[in-house]
């Protein structure tokens, strides 16, 4: 009998997942976003663990569908996809490289670590404009186009921009 | 059995979030200004997400309910255990934002306690939700100040909403039988422990916003026992319409 199930290699799985873009911010992958928490092989079965960004984020269903499609595209069919809540997702998991990608895409990246003093005290942050670097910016709306963003305006170049909230 | 009780408790918590989320969802496309419209629907989305987590857990433990949709859409009015405050109509923006603020203060304090629960899954939901509810409270608290200290008219509107909604706050910090029992198992916070701090925070914000405190009146409001206001039936008929008319339909 021919075994159609391909031999699973963890490295390869990570590569596949790194190629799955965030459906709302396509310049970063779901791995860079921190949504993929773990990839394991248990009893020859692949187990992918993900965590939601915000509880009601509608992109999560989309992300599950995209992960399944990416795996099945590579003929990987013996897998489970599990969602965990703990530890809760945080923007602290984003690397500097990821933050730079957000910035070049026109989204101001999270300005701080959630453990930083200003962040803990809920003080308003100085957000640099992703277009002109000016820190002379003002929050227009605490809630933005998606749960993870706020809307800001730059007082120097006058462009509005999204800010990826420190969460 | 304990499992069934945890399921019922998780439904109660889900009901608070679902019903307030449904009310806020009514504002989609109808907010007074664009930023507020976006905010109210974003908050609705968070609450809906939280409700789903509570209901998924409840369904997993339940002998009665198969899935989250059955819990959300196919129960009768008396089976919902949310506090009456969250089902109160949106009214004008003053009513909406005062209702939100009165709930948010409670919600954040409550979740901070629930995260100490010995029920691992409820603890995880609390840890996840706290981060979102902080934004909600920031938003509603800012508006209380802005409108309370705004114009004569805006102050009057906030005052009117506070006068109307004040009697409904008691229920937030009073445990039902189920909650008391859950507290006994180390699963739920003791709501009476939150009462003083709740009113301290709310009163200090209202003082800053130049809002007068209404007199405490005796009130018999028991949404947690399934006794709802006359507004609730209309809310449910909206909420349940699709699943009732087209059973098992999916997006
Ligand atoms: Zn600029």
XYZ file of C-alpha atoms in Angstrom, chain A residues 51-58 61 85-91 114 122 140-148 151 165-167, chain B residues 34-36 38-40 42-43 45-50 52-53 121 124-125 127-129 131-132 134-136 138-140 142:
62
model
C -4.627 31.869 19.974
C -7.071 34.675 19.156
C -5.896 38.301 19.121
C -9.170 39.768 20.436
C -12.038 37.524 21.603
C -14.419 38.769 18.935
C -11.910 39.211 16.125
C -13.740 38.042 12.993
C -12.322 32.116 11.547
C -6.749 31.340 25.366
C -3.940 31.186 27.865
C -1.532 32.933 27.952
C -3.567 35.738 26.384
C -2.194 37.161 23.128
C -0.019 40.237 23.463
C 1.724 42.593 21.046
C 2.697 46.187 27.890
C -2.808 54.000 30.891
C -8.861 60.715 16.642
C -10.637 57.603 17.798
C -9.690 55.033 20.411
C -11.404 52.378 18.336
C -10.439 51.926 14.700
C -11.103 49.882 11.604
C -10.310 46.579 13.383
C -10.282 45.660 17.096
C -6.475 45.868 17.238
C -7.152 55.981 14.559
C -2.520 49.199 19.916
C -0.171 47.994 22.590
C -2.175 45.071 23.966
C -18.668 58.149 13.189
C -16.045 57.625 15.927
C -18.712 56.696 18.457
C -17.093 52.557 15.448
C -16.434 52.433 19.179
C -19.836 51.052 20.139
C -16.080 47.450 18.470
C -17.169 47.096 22.086
C -17.737 42.766 19.036
C -15.555 42.213 22.116
C -18.618 41.409 24.220
C -19.920 39.019 21.607
C -16.539 37.296 21.474
C -16.550 36.934 25.255
C -19.087 32.960 22.711
C -16.242 31.765 24.963
C -11.170 27.797 31.717
C -8.436 32.014 31.022
C -11.527 33.793 29.672
C -7.452 37.014 31.662
C -8.230 37.400 27.991
C -11.248 39.699 28.470
C -7.424 43.563 28.357
C -10.435 44.430 26.218
C -9.955 48.197 30.070
C -10.504 49.964 26.746
C -14.261 49.920 27.265
C -11.509 54.186 29.339
C -13.936 55.068 26.618
C -17.138 55.254 28.675
C -14.039 59.694 29.273
